[in-house]
Amino acid sequence: MQKKVPSYPFVAHPQSRYDSTLKGLLILGALLILGGSYEISEIDISLLWSEEGASGARDFLFGLYPPEYSREFLSFVIKPTLNTLYIAILGTLLGVFIAIPLSLLATSSLMHRGIFASDKADTALKRLLRIAPFILARGLLNLFRSIPELIWALIFVRAVGLGPLAGVLALGVAYAGVLGKLYSEILDSVDPKPIEALHASGATKMKVVLYGYVPLALPDLTSYTLYRWECGIRAAVVLGFVGAGGIGQELELSMRMFDYHEVATLLIILCLLVGMADMISGWLRRRIV
Amino acid sequence: MDIIVNNLQKGFGGAPVIKDVSLTVKEGERVAIIGPNGSGKTTLLRLLNLMIFPDQGSIELAGKKVNGLGVKEARTVRRGIATIYQSHNLIPRFKVINNVLAGKLGSWPTSKALFSLLIKPLEEAGVREVLEKTELEDKIYWRTDRLSGGQQQRVAIARALFQNPNLLLADEPFASLDPRSGEKLIRILLGWSQQKNKTLIVTLHHLEFALAHFPRIIALKNGMVFFDLPTGQVTPEHLQQLYGDSYQGV
Amino acid sequence: MDIARKCPPVLTVIVILSLIAALSIRGLELDLSLLFSTDFLKQILSYFYDLYPPDLSGGFLREALVASVETLAISIMGTFFALIIAIVFTPFAIRAMSVGGGLSGERGIKSSLLRSAVVFISRMILNLLRSIPELIWAIIFILVVGLGPFAGVLALALHTGGVLGKLYADVLENVDPGPVESIAATGAGRMKIFFYGILPQALPQCLSYTLYRWEMNIRGAAILGFVGAGGIGLLFYKSISLFHTDRVLTLIIIVFIMVNLVDNLSLYLRKRLL
Ligand SMILES: Nc1ncnc2c1ncn2[C@@H]1O[C@H](COP(=O)(O)OP(=O)(O)OP(=O)(O)O)[C@@H](O)[C@H]1O
Ligand SMILES: [Mg+2]
């Protein structure tokens, strides 16, 4: 039974007209962008099951089997595999080293906001001096992060020559950017209450960082670092493609020689390596949190 | 809807949480369930709305045995049962209207449910009607998480009424309501049950409410029925024994 | 104090890390003395110094801009297809929703075994997609669809599809069960429970992850050109190989601007979502 339904002209839905217009515009914009991107990136799904495409895929897939498992090849790839692992480890460590000081400088609650900010009205110059390192650190981190590691690698290959060193440096610089930004975000979101308690007890800034920020943020910091190391293994493989050594270089060679059996073995090794890193870092992270 | 429960037992891996509960509730009855924390009230309600199934014993709803039902049949039975959960369990991001409309999901076809969610909420008039009862009609297009805790509880009550069930189960529906709203809403639920001759089962910690408004009180303790009496026969001694020595009286 | 207890034995960790680092350095046969020689520093600095000034000639700028638009397009389409791949796989990778899962209400050993198998296989496929870097996928797809941006799109789509599939599955598996139960209690079926109970809780997080992956894919798309899969990478490769250092700086600036634009746009969108 339908009763009389009162109408509410004034409180109905105040923002809904505006909302729906905006939504419509957003959807239209998104569709336009998608359509444009579709055109520009020359997508042609039919290629995937065209005669050529299918035969290319078939050649590759069937070529993979069986993976190359001769003792010769297997003992040969041990070293590149280890090298990839080493590059990932050293690159991540280097990244951490660069990231730590930069992220401290780039954390606003440590530099010019929150409890460390003084009440005193500063001169413009003093304020600038306090804020300059912050901006500089942010800019550097941003630059490091924006340029993909492979491009860093190409640059370092030119600067220091072919070999793993270029890979380590490239990974280090790129990951310094990523980790530094994450670190400063984590530090900024640390629970402020214990920090204030420490500060109120008269501890200096250094002590507040060491006894407050670091232990409070450490689980998150380590967990993200471990996660980046995991990504670092994949990245280290890719770096091999531009001559930074490791399993990526072998992969590139085998691909270029169309030796798909070797490619298969190398891909399997890659998956195992990534899976292993996944497990190790997962295990470590669970232990920390 | 008549309810007949026999020798019900239910555990979650460990010791049983409901041990040997038997009770009968007639169509149109209004029952309050009381009992200390952890006595199994919520678990009993979840057994009654078929969200969990008993380890032993049987449940009969409207003359039909409902434990051991298949998926589809259980769904059909649930359609006639509305549940107001203790922690109201609304979707925080939904507009109020969508949370209320969810009460009808059991009877709506999927296409209608999707249309209402994605394109335009349907049956607005019906929603306004129940929201008017719970005094939230002006919030119909608000995001639910912008309401206060008590207002959200009232949205959950509105959803249950909107479902238009034969059996209404309410788990602590007045916990976060101020006294005036609590009083008002309890009258709404009771009136609904009386008018339509539908069964209402409410768990309560608020003994005054239970004693003042419900003709029958069932007390649970340690997963067993401690007493099951018409309200007139419940004495302070009963309550003393139910809650232990610290109980100070109503 | 409580704070101090959370801190693992710092010294132990430092020692272990140093040992690992030393092992790695030996393994790679790196000559560290090189790092501290003045020659080395000079070499690097002079390389960066030589980059200046950037090549801002009209012809090259136009070429670079066209390439960066293509890069953007590849990243967008790659993320879009990844979304589709993830949406297709995710339902099978979640215990509650997969074949015979809890939401369907079926019980018993047979359906639970089947469900475990389906979940395991879907997760394995997602892992495989995820483990292979986009650049390697790109090389493989060039064999199938030829050189050009389409190969790049497919490469990003497969790798990112694996990543997103896993993330979505994790998010959907961890929604608050309360609202889900309250929807199920109205007698709603699987689809309705999903759209009214699970998805609305998970959607913001899923969209946020997707946007974040788009940020990563714009970087990814910038290097696909190295292997011929479209985008600005090809220009990079050419300029660096041909010692056009001034052009390298131009490209770095363009990538920097593009990446930052995307980062900020996505950050803004993500903030609005939550
Ligand atoms: N899903 C579950 N898994 C394991 N144990 C459970 C589960 N649900 C309830 N329990 C246990 O069952 C017992 C009874 O819980 P129930 O929620 O029914 O109590 P209650 O009477 O509703 O308590 P309250 O007054 O606090 O709401 C508790 O000891 C609880 O720990
Ligand atoms: Mg309870």
Coordinates of C-alpha atoms in Angstrom, one line a residue, chain C residues 16-269:
Chain C
I16 CA 75.1 -9.0 8.8
L17 CA 74.4 -6.3 6.2
S18 CA 78.1 -5.5 5.9
L19 CA 79.0 -9.1 5.5
I20 CA 76.4 -9.5 2.7
A21 CA 77.7 -6.3 1.1
A22 CA 81.3 -7.5 1.3
L23 CA 80.3 -10.8 -0.2
S24 CA 78.5 -9.1 -3.1
I25 CA 81.4 -6.8 -3.8
R26 CA 83.8 -9.7 -4.0
G27 CA 81.3 -11.6 -6.1
L28 CA 81.0 -8.8 -8.6
E29 CA 84.8 -8.2 -8.5
L30 CA 84.2 -4.5 -8.1
D31 CA 87.2 -2.4 -7.7
L32 CA 86.2 -0.1 -4.9
S33 CA 89.4 1.9 -4.9
L34 CA 88.2 3.2 -8.2
L35 CA 85.2 4.7 -6.5
F36 CA 87.4 6.9 -4.3
S37 CA 89.9 7.9 -6.9
T38 CA 89.6 11.5 -8.0
D39 CA 89.7 10.4 -11.6
F40 CA 86.5 8.5 -11.2
L41 CA 84.7 11.5 -9.7
K42 CA 86.0 13.7 -12.4
Q43 CA 84.9 11.4 -15.0
I44 CA 81.3 11.2 -13.7
L45 CA 81.1 14.9 -13.1
S46 CA 82.5 15.8 -16.5
Y47 CA 79.9 13.4 -18.0
F48 CA 77.1 15.2 -16.3
Y49 CA 78.7 18.6 -17.0
D50 CA 78.8 17.7 -20.7
L51 CA 75.1 17.2 -20.8
Y52 CA 74.6 21.0 -20.6
P53 CA 73.2 22.8 -22.5
P54 CA 70.1 20.9 -23.6
D55 CA 69.2 20.6 -27.3
L56 CA 66.2 22.8 -27.7
S57 CA 66.1 23.0 -31.4
G58 CA 62.6 22.9 -32.8
G59 CA 62.9 19.7 -34.8
F60 CA 64.2 17.6 -32.0
L61 CA 61.8 19.1 -29.5
R62 CA 58.9 18.2 -31.8
E63 CA 60.2 14.7 -32.2
A64 CA 60.6 14.3 -28.4
L65 CA 57.1 15.6 -27.7
V66 CA 55.5 13.3 -30.1
A67 CA 57.4 10.4 -28.5
S68 CA 56.3 11.5 -25.0
V69 CA 52.7 11.6 -26.0
E70 CA 53.1 8.1 -27.4
T71 CA 54.7 7.1 -24.1
L72 CA 51.7 8.5 -22.2
A73 CA 49.3 6.7 -24.4
I74 CA 51.2 3.4 -24.0
S75 CA 51.2 3.8 -20.2
I76 CA 47.4 4.5 -20.2
M77 CA 46.5 1.6 -22.5
G78 CA 48.9 -0.7 -20.7
T79 CA 47.3 0.1 -17.3
F80 CA 43.8 -0.2 -18.8
F81 CA 44.4 -3.7 -20.2
A82 CA 46.1 -4.7 -17.0
L83 CA 43.0 -3.7 -15.2
I84 CA 41.0 -6.0 -17.5
I85 CA 43.4 -8.9 -16.9
A86 CA 43.2 -8.4 -13.2
I87 CA 39.4 -8.2 -13.2
V88 CA 39.2 -11.4 -15.1
F89 CA 41.7 -13.3 -12.8
T90 CA 40.9 -11.9 -9.4
P91 CA 37.6 -13.7 -8.8
F92 CA 39.4 -17.0 -9.2
A93 CA 42.2 -16.0 -6.9
I94 CA 40.0 -15.4 -3.9
R95 CA 39.0 -18.3 -1.7
A96 CA 35.6 -16.9 -0.8
M97 CA 34.6 -16.1 -4.3
S98 CA 36.2 -18.8 -6.3
V99 CA 34.5 -21.9 -7.5
G100 CA 32.5 -23.5 -4.7
G101 CA 33.7 -20.7 -2.4
G102 CA 32.1 -19.6 0.9
L103 CA 29.9 -17.0 -0.8
S104 CA 28.2 -19.7 -2.8
G105 CA 27.5 -21.4 0.4
E106 CA 28.5 -24.8 -0.8
R107 CA 30.2 -26.9 1.7
G108 CA 32.0 -30.2 1.7
I109 CA 35.4 -31.6 0.9
K110 CA 35.0 -31.9 -2.8
S111 CA 34.1 -28.3 -3.4
S112 CA 36.8 -27.1 -1.0
L113 CA 39.5 -29.2 -2.8
L114 CA 38.4 -27.8 -6.2
R115 CA 38.4 -24.3 -4.8
S116 CA 41.9 -24.7 -3.4
A117 CA 43.1 -25.9 -6.8
V118 CA 41.6 -23.1 -8.7
V119 CA 42.9 -20.5 -6.3
F120 CA 46.4 -22.0 -6.4
I121 CA 46.5 -22.1 -10.2
S122 CA 45.2 -18.6 -10.6
R123 CA 47.7 -17.3 -8.1
M124 CA 50.5 -19.1 -9.9
I125 CA 49.5 -17.5 -13.2
L126 CA 49.4 -14.1 -11.6
N127 CA 52.9 -14.7 -10.2
L128 CA 54.3 -15.7 -13.5
L129 CA 52.9 -12.6 -15.2
R130 CA 54.4 -10.5 -12.4
S131 CA 57.8 -12.1 -12.2
I132 CA 58.7 -11.3 -15.8
P133 CA 59.7 -7.7 -16.2
E134 CA 57.9 -5.6 -18.7
L135 CA 61.0 -5.2 -20.9
I136 CA 61.2 -9.0 -21.4
W137 CA 57.5 -9.2 -22.1
A138 CA 58.1 -6.4 -24.7
I139 CA 60.8 -8.5 -26.5
I140 CA 58.5 -11.5 -26.5
F141 CA 55.6 -9.5 -27.9
I142 CA 57.7 -7.9 -30.6
L143 CA 58.1 -11.4 -31.9
V144 CA 54.3 -11.7 -32.0
V145 CA 53.0 -8.3 -33.1
G146 CA 56.1 -6.7 -34.5
L147 CA 57.9 -3.5 -33.5
G148 CA 55.9 -0.6 -32.2
P149 CA 53.8 0.7 -29.3
F150 CA 51.3 -2.1 -29.4
A151 CA 54.0 -4.5 -28.2
G152 CA 54.7 -2.1 -25.4
V153 CA 51.1 -1.9 -24.4
L154 CA 50.9 -5.7 -24.2
A155 CA 54.1 -5.9 -22.2
L156 CA 52.9 -3.4 -19.6
A157 CA 49.5 -5.0 -19.5
L158 CA 50.8 -8.5 -18.7
H159 CA 53.3 -7.5 -16.1
T160 CA 51.0 -5.0 -14.4
G161 CA 48.0 -7.3 -14.8
G162 CA 49.9 -9.8 -12.6
V163 CA 50.7 -7.2 -10.0
L164 CA 47.2 -5.8 -9.9
G165 CA 45.6 -9.2 -9.8
K166 CA 47.5 -10.1 -6.7
L167 CA 46.8 -6.7 -5.0
Y168 CA 43.1 -6.8 -5.8
A169 CA 42.8 -10.3 -4.5
D170 CA 44.5 -9.3 -1.3
V171 CA 42.3 -6.3 -0.8
L172 CA 39.0 -8.1 -1.6
E173 CA 40.0 -10.9 0.8
N174 CA 40.5 -8.5 3.6
V175 CA 37.3 -6.5 3.6
D176 CA 35.3 -6.2 6.8
P177 CA 33.2 -9.3 6.9
G178 CA 30.4 -7.6 8.9
P179 CA 28.7 -5.7 6.1
V180 CA 29.1 -8.7 3.8
E181 CA 27.2 -10.9 6.3
S182 CA 24.5 -8.3 6.7
I183 CA 23.9 -8.3 2.9
A184 CA 24.0 -12.0 2.8
A185 CA 21.4 -12.1 5.6
T186 CA 18.9 -10.4 3.4
G187 CA 18.9 -13.5 1.1
A188 CA 21.0 -11.8 -1.6
G189 CA 22.9 -14.1 -4.0
R190 CA 26.5 -14.1 -4.9
M191 CA 26.5 -11.3 -7.4
K192 CA 24.5 -9.0 -5.2
I193 CA 26.6 -9.7 -2.2
F194 CA 29.7 -8.9 -4.2
F195 CA 28.4 -5.6 -5.6
Y196 CA 26.6 -4.4 -2.4
G197 CA 28.9 -5.9 0.3
I198 CA 32.4 -6.5 -1.0
L199 CA 33.2 -4.2 -3.9
P200 CA 32.1 -0.9 -2.3
Q201 CA 34.5 -1.6 0.6
A202 CA 37.4 -2.6 -1.6
L203 CA 37.0 -0.2 -4.5
P204 CA 38.9 2.9 -3.2
Q205 CA 41.9 0.8 -2.3
C206 CA 41.8 -1.0 -5.7
L207 CA 41.5 2.2 -7.6
S208 CA 44.3 3.7 -5.6
Y209 CA 46.6 0.8 -6.4
T210 CA 45.7 1.1 -10.1
L211 CA 46.6 4.7 -10.2
Y212 CA 49.8 4.0 -8.4
R213 CA 50.7 1.4 -11.0
W214 CA 49.9 3.9 -13.7
E215 CA 52.6 6.1 -12.2
M216 CA 55.0 3.2 -12.4
N217 CA 54.0 2.4 -15.9
I218 CA 54.8 5.9 -17.2
R219 CA 58.4 5.2 -16.2
G220 CA 58.1 1.7 -17.6
A221 CA 56.8 3.0 -20.9
A222 CA 59.7 5.4 -21.1
I223 CA 62.1 2.6 -21.5
L224 CA 60.2 0.2 -23.7
G225 CA 61.7 2.0 -26.7
F226 CA 65.1 0.5 -25.9
V227 CA 63.9 -2.7 -27.4
G228 CA 61.7 -1.1 -30.0
A229 CA 58.3 -1.2 -28.3
G230 CA 57.4 2.5 -28.8
G231 CA 57.7 5.6 -26.7
I232 CA 60.4 8.0 -25.8
G233 CA 62.9 5.2 -24.9
L234 CA 64.1 4.9 -28.5
L235 CA 65.2 8.5 -28.6
F236 CA 67.0 8.0 -25.4
Y237 CA 68.8 5.0 -26.7
K238 CA 69.8 6.7 -29.9
S239 CA 70.9 9.9 -28.3
I240 CA 73.0 8.1 -25.7
S241 CA 74.5 5.7 -28.2
L242 CA 75.4 8.4 -30.6
F243 CA 76.8 10.7 -27.9
H244 CA 74.3 13.4 -28.5
T245 CA 74.6 14.4 -24.9
D246 CA 72.7 17.6 -25.3
R247 CA 69.7 15.7 -26.4
V248 CA 70.0 13.4 -23.5
L249 CA 69.5 16.3 -21.2
T250 CA 66.4 17.5 -23.1
L251 CA 65.0 14.0 -22.8
I252 CA 65.7 13.8 -19.1
I253 CA 63.9 17.1 -18.6
I254 CA 60.9 16.0 -20.6
V255 CA 60.7 12.7 -18.8
F256 CA 61.0 14.5 -15.5
I257 CA 58.2 16.8 -16.3
M258 CA 56.0 14.1 -17.7
V259 CA 56.5 11.7 -14.7
N260 CA 55.9 14.5 -12.3
L261 CA 52.7 15.6 -14.0
V262 CA 51.4 12.0 -13.9
D263 CA 52.5 11.6 -10.3
N264 CA 50.7 14.7 -9.1
L265 CA 47.6 13.9 -11.1
S266 CA 47.4 10.5 -9.7
L267 CA 48.2 11.7 -6.2
Y268 CA 45.3 14.2 -6.5
L269 CA 42.9 11.5 -7.7

